[in-house]
Short mmCIF file of C-alpha atoms in Angstrom, two decimals:
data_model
loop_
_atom_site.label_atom_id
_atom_site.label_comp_id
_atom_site.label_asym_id
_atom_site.label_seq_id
_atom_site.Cartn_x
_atom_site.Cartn_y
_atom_site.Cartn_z
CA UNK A 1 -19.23 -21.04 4.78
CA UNK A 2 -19.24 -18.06 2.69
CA UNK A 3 -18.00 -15.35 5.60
CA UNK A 4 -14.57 -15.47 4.74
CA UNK A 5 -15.23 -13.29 1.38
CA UNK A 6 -16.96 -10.16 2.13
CA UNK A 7 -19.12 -8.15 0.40
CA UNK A 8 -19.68 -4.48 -0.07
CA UNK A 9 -23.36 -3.45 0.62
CA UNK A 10 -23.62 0.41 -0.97
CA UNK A 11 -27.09 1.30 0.04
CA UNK A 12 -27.92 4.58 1.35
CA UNK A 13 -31.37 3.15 2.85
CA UNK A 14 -30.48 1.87 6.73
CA UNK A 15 -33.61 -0.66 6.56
CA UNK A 16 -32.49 -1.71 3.15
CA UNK A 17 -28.87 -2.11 4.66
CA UNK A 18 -30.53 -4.11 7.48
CA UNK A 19 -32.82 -6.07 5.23
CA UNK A 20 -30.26 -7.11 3.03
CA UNK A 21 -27.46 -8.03 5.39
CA UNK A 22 -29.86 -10.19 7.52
CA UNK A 23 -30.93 -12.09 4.10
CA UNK A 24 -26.88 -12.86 3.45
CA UNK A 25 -26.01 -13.26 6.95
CA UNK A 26 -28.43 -16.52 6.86
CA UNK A 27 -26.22 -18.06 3.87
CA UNK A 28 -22.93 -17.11 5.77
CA UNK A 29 -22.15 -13.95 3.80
CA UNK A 30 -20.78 -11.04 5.60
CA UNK A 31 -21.95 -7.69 4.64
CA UNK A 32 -19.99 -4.79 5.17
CA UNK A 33 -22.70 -2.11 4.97
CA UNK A 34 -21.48 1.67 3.37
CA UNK A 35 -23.97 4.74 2.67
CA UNK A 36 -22.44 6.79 -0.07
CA UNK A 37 -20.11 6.91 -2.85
CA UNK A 38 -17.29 8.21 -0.79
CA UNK A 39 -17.57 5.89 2.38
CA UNK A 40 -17.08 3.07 -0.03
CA UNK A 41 -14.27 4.33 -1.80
CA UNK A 42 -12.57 4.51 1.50
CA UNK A 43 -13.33 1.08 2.88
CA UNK A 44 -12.33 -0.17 -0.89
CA UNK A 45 -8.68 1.75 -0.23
CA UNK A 46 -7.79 -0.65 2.57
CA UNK A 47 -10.13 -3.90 2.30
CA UNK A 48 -10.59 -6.32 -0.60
CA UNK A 49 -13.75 -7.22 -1.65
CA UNK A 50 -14.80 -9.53 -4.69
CA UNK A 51 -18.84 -9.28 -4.92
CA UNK A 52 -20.05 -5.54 -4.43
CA UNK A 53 -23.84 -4.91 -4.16
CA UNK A 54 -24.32 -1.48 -5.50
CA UNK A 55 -27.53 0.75 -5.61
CA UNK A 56 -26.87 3.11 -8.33
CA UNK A 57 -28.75 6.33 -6.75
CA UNK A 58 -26.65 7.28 -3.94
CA UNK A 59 -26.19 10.97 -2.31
CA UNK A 60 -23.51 12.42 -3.10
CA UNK A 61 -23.27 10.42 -6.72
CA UNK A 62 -23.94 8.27 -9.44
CA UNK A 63 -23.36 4.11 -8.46
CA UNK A 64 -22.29 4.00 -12.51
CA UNK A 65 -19.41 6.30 -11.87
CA UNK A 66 -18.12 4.37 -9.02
CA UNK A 67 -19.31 0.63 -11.32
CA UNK A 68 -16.49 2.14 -13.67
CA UNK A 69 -13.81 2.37 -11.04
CA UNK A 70 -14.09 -1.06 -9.72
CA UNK A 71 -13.89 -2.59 -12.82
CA UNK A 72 -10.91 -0.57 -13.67
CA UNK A 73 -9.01 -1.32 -10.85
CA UNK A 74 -10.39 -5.19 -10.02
CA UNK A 75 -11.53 -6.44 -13.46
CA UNK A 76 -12.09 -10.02 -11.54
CA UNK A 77 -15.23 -8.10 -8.96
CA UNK A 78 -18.68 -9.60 -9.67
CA UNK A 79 -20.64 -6.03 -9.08
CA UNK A 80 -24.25 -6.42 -8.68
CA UNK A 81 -26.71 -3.63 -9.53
CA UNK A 82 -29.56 -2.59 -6.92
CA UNK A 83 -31.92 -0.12 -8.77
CA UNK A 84 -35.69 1.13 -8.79
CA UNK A 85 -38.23 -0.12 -11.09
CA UNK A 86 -38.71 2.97 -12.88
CA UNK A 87 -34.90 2.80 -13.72
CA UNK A 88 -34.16 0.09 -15.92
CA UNK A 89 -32.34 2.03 -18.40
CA UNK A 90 -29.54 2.57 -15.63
CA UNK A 91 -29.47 -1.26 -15.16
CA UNK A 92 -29.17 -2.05 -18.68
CA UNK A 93 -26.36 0.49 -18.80
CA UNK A 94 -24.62 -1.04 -15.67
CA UNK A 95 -24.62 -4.53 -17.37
CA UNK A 96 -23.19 -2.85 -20.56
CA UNK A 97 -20.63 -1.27 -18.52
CA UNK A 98 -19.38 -4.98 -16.61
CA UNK A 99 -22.37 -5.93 -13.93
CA UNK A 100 -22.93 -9.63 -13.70
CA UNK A 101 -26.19 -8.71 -12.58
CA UNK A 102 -28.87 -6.66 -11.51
CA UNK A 103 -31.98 -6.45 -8.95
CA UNK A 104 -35.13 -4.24 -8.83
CA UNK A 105 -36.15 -2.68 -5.94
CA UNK A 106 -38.21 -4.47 -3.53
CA UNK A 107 -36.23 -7.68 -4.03
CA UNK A 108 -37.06 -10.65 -2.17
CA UNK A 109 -34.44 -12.91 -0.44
CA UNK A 110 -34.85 -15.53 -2.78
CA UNK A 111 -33.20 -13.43 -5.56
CA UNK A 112 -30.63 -11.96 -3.67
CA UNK A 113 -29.35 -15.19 -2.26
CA UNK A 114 -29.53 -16.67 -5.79
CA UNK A 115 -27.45 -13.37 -7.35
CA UNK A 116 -25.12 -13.41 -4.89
CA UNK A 117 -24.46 -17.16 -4.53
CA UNK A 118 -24.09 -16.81 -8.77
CA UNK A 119 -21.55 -14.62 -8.23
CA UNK A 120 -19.60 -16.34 -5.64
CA UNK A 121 -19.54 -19.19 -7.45
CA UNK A 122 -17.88 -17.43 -10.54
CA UNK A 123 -14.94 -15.91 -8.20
CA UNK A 124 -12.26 -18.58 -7.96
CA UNK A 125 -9.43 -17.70 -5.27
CA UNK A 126 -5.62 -18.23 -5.96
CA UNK A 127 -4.79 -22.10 -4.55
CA UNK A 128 -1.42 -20.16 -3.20
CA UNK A 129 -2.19 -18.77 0.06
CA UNK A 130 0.42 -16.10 -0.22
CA UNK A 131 -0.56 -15.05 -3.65
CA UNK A 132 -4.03 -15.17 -2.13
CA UNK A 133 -3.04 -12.21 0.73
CA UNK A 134 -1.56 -10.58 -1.85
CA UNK A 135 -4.18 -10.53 -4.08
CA UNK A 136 -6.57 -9.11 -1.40
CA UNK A 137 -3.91 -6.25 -0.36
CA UNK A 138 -3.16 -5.54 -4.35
CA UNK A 139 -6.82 -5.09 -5.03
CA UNK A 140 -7.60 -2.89 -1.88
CA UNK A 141 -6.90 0.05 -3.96
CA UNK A 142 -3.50 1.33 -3.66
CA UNK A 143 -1.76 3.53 -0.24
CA UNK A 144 -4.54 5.83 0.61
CA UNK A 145 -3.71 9.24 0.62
CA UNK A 146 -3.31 12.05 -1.58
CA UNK A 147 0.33 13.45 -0.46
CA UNK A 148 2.82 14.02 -3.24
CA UNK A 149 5.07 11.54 -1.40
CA UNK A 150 2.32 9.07 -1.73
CA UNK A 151 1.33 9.96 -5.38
CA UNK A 152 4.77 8.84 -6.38
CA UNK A 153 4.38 5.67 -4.68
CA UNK A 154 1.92 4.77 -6.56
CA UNK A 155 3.73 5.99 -9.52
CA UNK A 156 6.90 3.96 -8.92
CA UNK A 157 4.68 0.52 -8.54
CA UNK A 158 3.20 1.75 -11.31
CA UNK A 159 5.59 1.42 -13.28
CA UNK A 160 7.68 -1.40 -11.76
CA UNK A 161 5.04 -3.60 -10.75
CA UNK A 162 4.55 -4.68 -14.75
CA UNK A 163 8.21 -5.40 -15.26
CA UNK A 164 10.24 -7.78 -13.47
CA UNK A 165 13.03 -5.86 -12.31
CA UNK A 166 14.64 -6.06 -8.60
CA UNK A 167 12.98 -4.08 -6.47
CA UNK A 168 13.97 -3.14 -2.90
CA UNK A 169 11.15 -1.73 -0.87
CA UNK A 170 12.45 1.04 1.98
CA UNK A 171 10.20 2.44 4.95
CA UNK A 172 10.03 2.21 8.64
CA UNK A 173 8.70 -0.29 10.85
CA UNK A 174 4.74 0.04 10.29
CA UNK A 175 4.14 1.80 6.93
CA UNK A 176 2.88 -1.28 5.05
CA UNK A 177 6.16 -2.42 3.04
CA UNK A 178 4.43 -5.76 2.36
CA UNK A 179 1.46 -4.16 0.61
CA UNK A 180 3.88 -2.57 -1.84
CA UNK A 181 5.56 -6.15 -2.22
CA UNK A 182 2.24 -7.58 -3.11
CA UNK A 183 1.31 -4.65 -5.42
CA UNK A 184 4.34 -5.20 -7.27
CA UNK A 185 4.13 -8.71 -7.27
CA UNK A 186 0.48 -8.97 -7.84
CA UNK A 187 0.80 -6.51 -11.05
CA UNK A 188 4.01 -8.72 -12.01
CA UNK A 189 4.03 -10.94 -15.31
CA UNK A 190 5.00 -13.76 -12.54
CA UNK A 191 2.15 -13.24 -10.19
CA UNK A 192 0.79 -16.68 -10.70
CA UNK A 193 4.00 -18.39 -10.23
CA UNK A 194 5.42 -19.84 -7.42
CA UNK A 195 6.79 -17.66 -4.64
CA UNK A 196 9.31 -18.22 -1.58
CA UNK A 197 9.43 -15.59 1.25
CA UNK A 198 12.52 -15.48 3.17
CA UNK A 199 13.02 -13.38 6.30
CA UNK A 200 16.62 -12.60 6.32
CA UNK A 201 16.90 -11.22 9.90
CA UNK A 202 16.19 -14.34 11.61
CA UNK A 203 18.77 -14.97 14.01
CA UNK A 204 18.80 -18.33 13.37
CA UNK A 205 20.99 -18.22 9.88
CA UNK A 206 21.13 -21.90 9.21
CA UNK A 207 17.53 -21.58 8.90
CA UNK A 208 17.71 -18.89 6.60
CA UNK A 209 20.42 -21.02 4.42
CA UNK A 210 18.39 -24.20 4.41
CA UNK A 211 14.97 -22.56 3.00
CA UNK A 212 17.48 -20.94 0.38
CA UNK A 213 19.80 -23.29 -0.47
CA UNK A 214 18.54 -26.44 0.85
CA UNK A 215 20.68 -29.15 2.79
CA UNK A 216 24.20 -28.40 3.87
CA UNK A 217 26.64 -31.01 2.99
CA UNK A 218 28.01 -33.16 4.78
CA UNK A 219 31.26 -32.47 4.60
CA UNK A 220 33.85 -30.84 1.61
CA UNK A 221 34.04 -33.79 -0.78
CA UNK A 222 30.03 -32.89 -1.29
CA UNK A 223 30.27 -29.46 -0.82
CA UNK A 224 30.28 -28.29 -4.52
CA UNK A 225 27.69 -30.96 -5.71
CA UNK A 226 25.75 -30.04 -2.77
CA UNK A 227 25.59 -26.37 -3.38
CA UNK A 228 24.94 -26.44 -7.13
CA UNK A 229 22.08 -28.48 -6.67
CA UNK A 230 20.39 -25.85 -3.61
CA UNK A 231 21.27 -23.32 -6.46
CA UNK A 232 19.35 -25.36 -9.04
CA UNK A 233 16.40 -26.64 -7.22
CA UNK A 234 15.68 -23.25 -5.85
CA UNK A 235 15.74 -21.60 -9.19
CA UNK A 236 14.24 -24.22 -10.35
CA UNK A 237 11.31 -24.57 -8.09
CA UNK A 238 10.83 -20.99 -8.28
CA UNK A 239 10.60 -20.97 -12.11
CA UNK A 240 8.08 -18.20 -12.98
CA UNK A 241 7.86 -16.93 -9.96
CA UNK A 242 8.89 -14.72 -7.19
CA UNK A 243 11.87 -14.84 -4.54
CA UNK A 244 10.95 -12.27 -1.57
CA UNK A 245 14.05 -11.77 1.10
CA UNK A 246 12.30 -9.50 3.98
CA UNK A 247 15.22 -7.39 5.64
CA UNK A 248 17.56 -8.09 3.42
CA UNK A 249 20.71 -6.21 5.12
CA UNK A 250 19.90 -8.86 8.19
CA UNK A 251 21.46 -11.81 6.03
CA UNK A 252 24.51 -12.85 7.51
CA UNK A 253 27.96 -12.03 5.58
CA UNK A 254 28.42 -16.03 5.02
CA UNK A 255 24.61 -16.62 3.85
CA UNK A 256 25.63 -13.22 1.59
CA UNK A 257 28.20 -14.82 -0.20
CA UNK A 258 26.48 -17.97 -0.85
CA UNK A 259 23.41 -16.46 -2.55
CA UNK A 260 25.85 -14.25 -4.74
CA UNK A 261 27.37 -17.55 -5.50
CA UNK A 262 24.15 -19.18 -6.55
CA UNK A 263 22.82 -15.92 -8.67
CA UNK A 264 26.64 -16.47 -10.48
CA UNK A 265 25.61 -20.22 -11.05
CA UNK A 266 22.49 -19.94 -12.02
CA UNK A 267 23.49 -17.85 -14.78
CA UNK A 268 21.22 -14.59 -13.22
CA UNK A 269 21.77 -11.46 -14.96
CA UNK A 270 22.54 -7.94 -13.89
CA UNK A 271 18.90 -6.44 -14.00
CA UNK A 272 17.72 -2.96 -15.86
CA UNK A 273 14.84 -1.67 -17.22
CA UNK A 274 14.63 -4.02 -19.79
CA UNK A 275 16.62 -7.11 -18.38
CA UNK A 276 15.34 -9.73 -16.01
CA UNK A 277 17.07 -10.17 -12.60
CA UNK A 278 16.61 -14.10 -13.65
CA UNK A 279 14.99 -15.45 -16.93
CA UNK A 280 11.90 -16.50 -15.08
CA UNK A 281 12.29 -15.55 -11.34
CA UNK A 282 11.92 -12.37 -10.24
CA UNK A 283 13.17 -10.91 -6.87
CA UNK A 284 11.45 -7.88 -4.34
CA UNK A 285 14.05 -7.51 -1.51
CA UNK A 286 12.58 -5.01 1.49
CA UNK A 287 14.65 -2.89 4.25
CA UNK A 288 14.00 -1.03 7.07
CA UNK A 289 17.66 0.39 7.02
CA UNK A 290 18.94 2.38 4.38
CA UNK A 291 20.14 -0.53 2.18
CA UNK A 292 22.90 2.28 0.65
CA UNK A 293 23.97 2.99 4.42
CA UNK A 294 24.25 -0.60 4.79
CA UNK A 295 26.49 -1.27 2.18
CA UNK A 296 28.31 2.17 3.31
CA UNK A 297 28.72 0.28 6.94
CA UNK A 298 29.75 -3.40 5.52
CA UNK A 299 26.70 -4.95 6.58
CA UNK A 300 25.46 -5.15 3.00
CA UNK A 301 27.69 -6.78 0.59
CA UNK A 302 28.46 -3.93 -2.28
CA UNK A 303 29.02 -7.00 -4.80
CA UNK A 304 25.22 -8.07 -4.25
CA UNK A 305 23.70 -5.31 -3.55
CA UNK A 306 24.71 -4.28 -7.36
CA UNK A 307 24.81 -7.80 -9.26
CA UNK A 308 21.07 -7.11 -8.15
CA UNK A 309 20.92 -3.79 -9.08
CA UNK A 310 17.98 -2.87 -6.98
CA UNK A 311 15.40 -0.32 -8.23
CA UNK A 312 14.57 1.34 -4.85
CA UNK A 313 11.40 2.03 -3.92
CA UNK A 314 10.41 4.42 -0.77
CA UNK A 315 7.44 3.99 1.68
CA UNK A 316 6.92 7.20 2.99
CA UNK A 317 6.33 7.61 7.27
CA UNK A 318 3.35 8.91 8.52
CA UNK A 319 5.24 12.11 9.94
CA UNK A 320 6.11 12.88 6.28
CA UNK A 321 2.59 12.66 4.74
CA UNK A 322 0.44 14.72 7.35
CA UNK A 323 -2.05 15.84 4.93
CA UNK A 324 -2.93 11.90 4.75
CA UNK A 325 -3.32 11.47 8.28
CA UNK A 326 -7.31 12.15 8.59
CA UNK A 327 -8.04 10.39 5.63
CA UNK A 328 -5.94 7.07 6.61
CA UNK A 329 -7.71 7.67 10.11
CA UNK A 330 -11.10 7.80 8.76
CA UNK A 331 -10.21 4.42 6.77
CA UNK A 332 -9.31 2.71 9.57
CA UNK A 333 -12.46 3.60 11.67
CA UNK A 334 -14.21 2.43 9.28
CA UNK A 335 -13.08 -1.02 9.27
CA UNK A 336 -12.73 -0.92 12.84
CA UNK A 337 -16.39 -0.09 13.00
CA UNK A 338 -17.40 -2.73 10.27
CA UNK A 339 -15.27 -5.43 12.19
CA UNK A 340 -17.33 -5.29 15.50
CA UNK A 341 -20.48 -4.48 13.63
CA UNK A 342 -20.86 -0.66 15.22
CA UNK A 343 -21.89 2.39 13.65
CA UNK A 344 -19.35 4.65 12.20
CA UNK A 345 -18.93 7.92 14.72
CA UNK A 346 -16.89 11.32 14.13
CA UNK A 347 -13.54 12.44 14.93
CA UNK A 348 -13.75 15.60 17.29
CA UNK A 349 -12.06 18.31 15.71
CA UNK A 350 -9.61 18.00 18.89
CA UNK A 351 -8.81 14.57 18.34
CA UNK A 352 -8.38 15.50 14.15
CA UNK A 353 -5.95 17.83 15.69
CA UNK A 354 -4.21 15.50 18.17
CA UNK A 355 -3.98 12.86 14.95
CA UNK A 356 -2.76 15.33 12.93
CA UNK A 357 0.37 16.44 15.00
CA UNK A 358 1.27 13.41 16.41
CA UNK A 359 4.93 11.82 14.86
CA UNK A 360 3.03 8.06 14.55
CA UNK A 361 6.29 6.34 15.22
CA UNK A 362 4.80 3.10 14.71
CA UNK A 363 3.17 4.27 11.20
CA UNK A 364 0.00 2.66 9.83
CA UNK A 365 0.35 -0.55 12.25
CA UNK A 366 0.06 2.09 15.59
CA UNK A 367 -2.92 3.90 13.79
CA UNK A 368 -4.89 0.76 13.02
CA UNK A 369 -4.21 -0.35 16.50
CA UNK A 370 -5.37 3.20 18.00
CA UNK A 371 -9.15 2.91 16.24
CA UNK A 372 -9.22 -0.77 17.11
CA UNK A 373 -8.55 0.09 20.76
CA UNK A 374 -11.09 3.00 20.58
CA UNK A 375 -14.03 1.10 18.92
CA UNK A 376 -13.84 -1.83 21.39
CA UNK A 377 -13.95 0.45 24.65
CA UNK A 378 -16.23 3.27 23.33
CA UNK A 379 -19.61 3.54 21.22
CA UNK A 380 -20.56 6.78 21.25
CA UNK A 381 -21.54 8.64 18.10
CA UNK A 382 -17.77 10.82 18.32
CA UNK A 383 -14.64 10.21 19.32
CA UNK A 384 -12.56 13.25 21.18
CA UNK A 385 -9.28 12.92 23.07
CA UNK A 386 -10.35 11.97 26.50
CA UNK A 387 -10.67 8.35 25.00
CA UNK A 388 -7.03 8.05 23.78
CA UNK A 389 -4.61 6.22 25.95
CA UNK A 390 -1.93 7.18 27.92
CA UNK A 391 0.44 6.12 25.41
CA UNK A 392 -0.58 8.01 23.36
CA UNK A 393 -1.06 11.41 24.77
CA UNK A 394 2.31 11.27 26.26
CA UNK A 395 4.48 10.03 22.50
CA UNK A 396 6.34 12.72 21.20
CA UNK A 397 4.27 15.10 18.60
CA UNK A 398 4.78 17.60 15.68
CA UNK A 399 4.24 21.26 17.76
CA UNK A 400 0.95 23.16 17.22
CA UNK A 401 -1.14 22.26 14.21
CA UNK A 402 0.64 21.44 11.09
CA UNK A 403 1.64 25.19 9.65
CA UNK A 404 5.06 25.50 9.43
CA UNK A 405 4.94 29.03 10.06
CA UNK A 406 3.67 28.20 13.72
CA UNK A 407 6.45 26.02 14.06
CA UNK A 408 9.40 27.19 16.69
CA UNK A 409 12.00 26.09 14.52
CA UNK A 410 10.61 28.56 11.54
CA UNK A 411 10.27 31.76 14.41
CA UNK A 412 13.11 33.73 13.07
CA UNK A 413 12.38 32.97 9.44
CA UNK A 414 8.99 34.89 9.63
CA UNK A 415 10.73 38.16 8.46
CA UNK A 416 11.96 36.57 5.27
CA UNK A 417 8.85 34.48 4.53
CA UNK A 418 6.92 38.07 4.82
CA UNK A 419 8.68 39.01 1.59
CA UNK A 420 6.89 36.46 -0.65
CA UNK A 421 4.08 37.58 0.43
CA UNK A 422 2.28 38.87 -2.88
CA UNK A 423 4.45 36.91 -5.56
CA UNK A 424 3.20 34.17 -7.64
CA UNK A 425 2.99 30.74 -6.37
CA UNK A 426 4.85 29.41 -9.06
CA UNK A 427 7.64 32.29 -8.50
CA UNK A 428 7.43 31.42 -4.67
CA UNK A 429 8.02 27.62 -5.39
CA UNK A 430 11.00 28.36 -7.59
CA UNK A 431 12.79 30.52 -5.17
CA UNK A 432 12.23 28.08 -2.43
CA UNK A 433 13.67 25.29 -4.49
CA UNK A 434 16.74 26.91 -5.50
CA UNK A 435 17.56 28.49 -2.36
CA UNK A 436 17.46 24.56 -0.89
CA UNK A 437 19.53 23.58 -3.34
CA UNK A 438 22.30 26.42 -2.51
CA UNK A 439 21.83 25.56 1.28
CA UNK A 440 23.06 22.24 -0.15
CA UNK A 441 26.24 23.36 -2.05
CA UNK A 442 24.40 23.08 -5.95
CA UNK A 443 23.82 19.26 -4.93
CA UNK A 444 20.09 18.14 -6.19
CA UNK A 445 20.40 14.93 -4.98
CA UNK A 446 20.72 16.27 -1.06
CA UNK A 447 18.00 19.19 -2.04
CA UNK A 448 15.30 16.18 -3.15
CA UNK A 449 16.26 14.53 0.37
CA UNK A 450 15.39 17.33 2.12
CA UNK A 451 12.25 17.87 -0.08
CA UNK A 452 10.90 14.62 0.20
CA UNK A 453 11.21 15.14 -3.82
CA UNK A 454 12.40 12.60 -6.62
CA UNK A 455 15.26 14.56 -7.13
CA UNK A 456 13.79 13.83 -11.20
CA UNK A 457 11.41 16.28 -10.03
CA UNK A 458 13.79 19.28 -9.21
CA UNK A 459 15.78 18.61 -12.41
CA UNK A 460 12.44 18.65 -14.41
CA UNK A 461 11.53 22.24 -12.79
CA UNK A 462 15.05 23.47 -13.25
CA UNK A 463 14.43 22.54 -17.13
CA UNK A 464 10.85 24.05 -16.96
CA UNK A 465 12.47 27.71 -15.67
CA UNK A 466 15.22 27.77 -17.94
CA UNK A 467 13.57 27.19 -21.13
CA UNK A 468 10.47 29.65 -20.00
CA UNK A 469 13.18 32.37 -18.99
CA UNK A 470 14.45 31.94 -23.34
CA UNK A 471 13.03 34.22 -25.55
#
């Protein structure tokens, strides 16, 4: 059974789609079935797939251009090249640019099945299961979106996910913290290592302490002996790998201590940018409290929250990212779609609007449970609102569509935004900024908060003014 790898079918041609999929379906394949350029892109930004069957005429683009990003994000994808037979100078430059193969339009089944089975056959997966899911999120393509908040995601696993720093991972409930935990670790110099995942906040905390430390002793005499040896043989069997505590402030104050006590023994180091957090094991830590609150409160030791010295990392809400919101939707139906094997309708400008202004308190999990609820009840070529459920309709939402300046809150402030009317951009921007960072007594740090900013950002701009106001 192939099915549980799927492939990408780009092929702008519906009998060609149907023609093709029916050939792989008899061999167990399952193809997901895409018309353009930009309908693959966004199933490729929230589904992995290994083999990619790719006809390099599409509408809106060139298959070479989209061949190139594949390959530059997934170097392992076996890309196979679907072109006419008047265009065999494309192919050639496909297989010069990293196709394992190519096809010529009409192909028979026997060549497909033998292409595709080739290149199944090359694609080995992890033996780890975890590395395995992580290696399918890593290689989905990043958070979709395009908000700033997002773009510095991507920036931050950027440039943690080669290093092996501590990282703790902050968001919500729903936004996808363990997709940024297998980013980093799949990008990590110890992604083929072993890997133990510990959730923290399980109530039952001599469970917790036996997966970290291993058997409690049986009594004092052992106690140290005992210990040292968890301490070692986790370490130990971890060598190389990765150590993943999920909700870390949920560790109980006892279980706290110990693992400081084993990081001491075990001879762990206090981690920066060019320091390991252990010689060969490194650790991702995630939160959905404000780890800094936490320690604030007591619930978080201070002495291991900083013998860690945890690089934070922020997964933004939904609520905070609006301008995503359509294009995570759209995502979303279309796996929903591809899952039950339906044809991909429209979103009602209505129900764009509805999306768009509602808070999404559960985050990405509520939004891919929405479409999924949608697709299964209703088949219709677009969805409006009269198909949402009452669960939704009646949640909490951001008022009016998302313009500040229709906002209640921002009523009184119309007079004053009137006045910028006619400046710059760029003169408008600054005199926002430093009017939030007055509002906040001079401090940046609060100003970024409020900005959903790095507040690196607002010291950068700060620099940029000065030195363009000096003659």
């Amino acid at each position: 059974m192939h099915s549980r790898l799927n492939i990408l079918l780009v092929e702008d041609t519906p009998t060609m789609q149907i023609l093709y999929a029916s050939i792989l379906a008899v061999k167990d394949f399952t193809a997901i079935c895409v018309d353009t350029l930009a309908q693959a892109r966004a199933a490729m930004s929230v589904q992995y797939f290994p083999i990619v069957l790719l006809d390099l005429s599409l509408p809106d683009g060139d298959g070479l251009d989209l061949l190139d990003e594949i390959l530059r994000n997934n170097p392992q994808a076996k890309i196979i090249v679907i072109t006419a037979n008047g265009s065999m100078n494309k192919a050639i430059e496909a297989m010069r640019r990293g196709a394992c193969d190519f096809l010529v339009k009409p192909c028979n089944a026997e060549k497909l099945i033998g292409s595709v089975e080739h290149a199944f056959s090359d694609f080995k997966e992890a033996s780890d299961p975890v590395l395995t899911a992580a290696v399918h999120e890593a290689d989905s393509g990043n958070f979709v979106g395009s908000s700033a908040s997002v773009q510095l995601l991507r920036e931050n696993i950027d440039a943690l996910g080669p290093t092996n720093v501590s990282v703790l991972v902050y968001g919500e409930r729903g936004v996808d913290k363990d997709l940024c935990v297998s980013l980093l670790r799949y990008r990590s110099p110890n992604r083929d290592g072993p890997v133990l995942e510990v959730n923290c906040s399980d109530p039952d905390q001599d469970a917790v302490a036996r997966k970290l430390f291993g058997n409690r002793p049986l009594d004092d005499s052992q106690s140290d002996a005992a210990t040292d040896a968890g301490s070692t043989q986790l370490f130990s069997r971890l060598s190389g790998g990765t150590l993943i505590l999920k909700e870390l402030g949920g560790l109980s104050n006892d279980n706290q201590i110990e693992l400081l006590e084993m990081m001491q023994r075990s001879g762990a180091s206090v981690s920066n940018a060019t320091k390991q957090t252990h010689p060969d094991v490194r650790i991702i830590c995630t939160s959905t409290e404000n780890s800094f609150q936490e320690v604030i409160d007591g619930s978080l030791r201070q002495d291991l929250f900083f013998r860690w010295h945890f690089v934070p990392i922020i997964v933004p809400p939904m609520r905070e990212r609006r301008e995503d919101i359509i294009y995570c939707a759209e995502s979303f139906l279309l796996l929903a779609c591809a899952g039950k094997n339906r044809p991909v309708p429209t979103l009602s400008e209505d129900l764009q609007n509805l999306l768009i202004n509602h808070d999404w308190p559960g985050n990405l999990t509520e939004m891919r449970e929405l479409f999924v609820e949608m697709i299964s009840f209703y088949d219709g070529p677009v969805l409006d609102p009269s198909m949402l459920g009452p669960k939704f309709l009646a949640a909490k939402r951001h008022s009016g569509r998302f313009d500040p300046l229709d906002d209640a809150r921002f009523a009184s402030d119309k007079v004053a935004v009137g006045k910028l009317i006619g400046l710059p951009l760029t003169v408008m921007e600054q005199k926002f900024i430093e009017a939030t960072i007055d509002s906040c007594d001079g401090s940046v740090t609060k100003a970024a908060v409020i900005l959903n900013v790095a507040p690196s950002t607002l010291y950068r701009k700060r620099d940029t003014w000065q030195n363009s106001s000096v003659d």
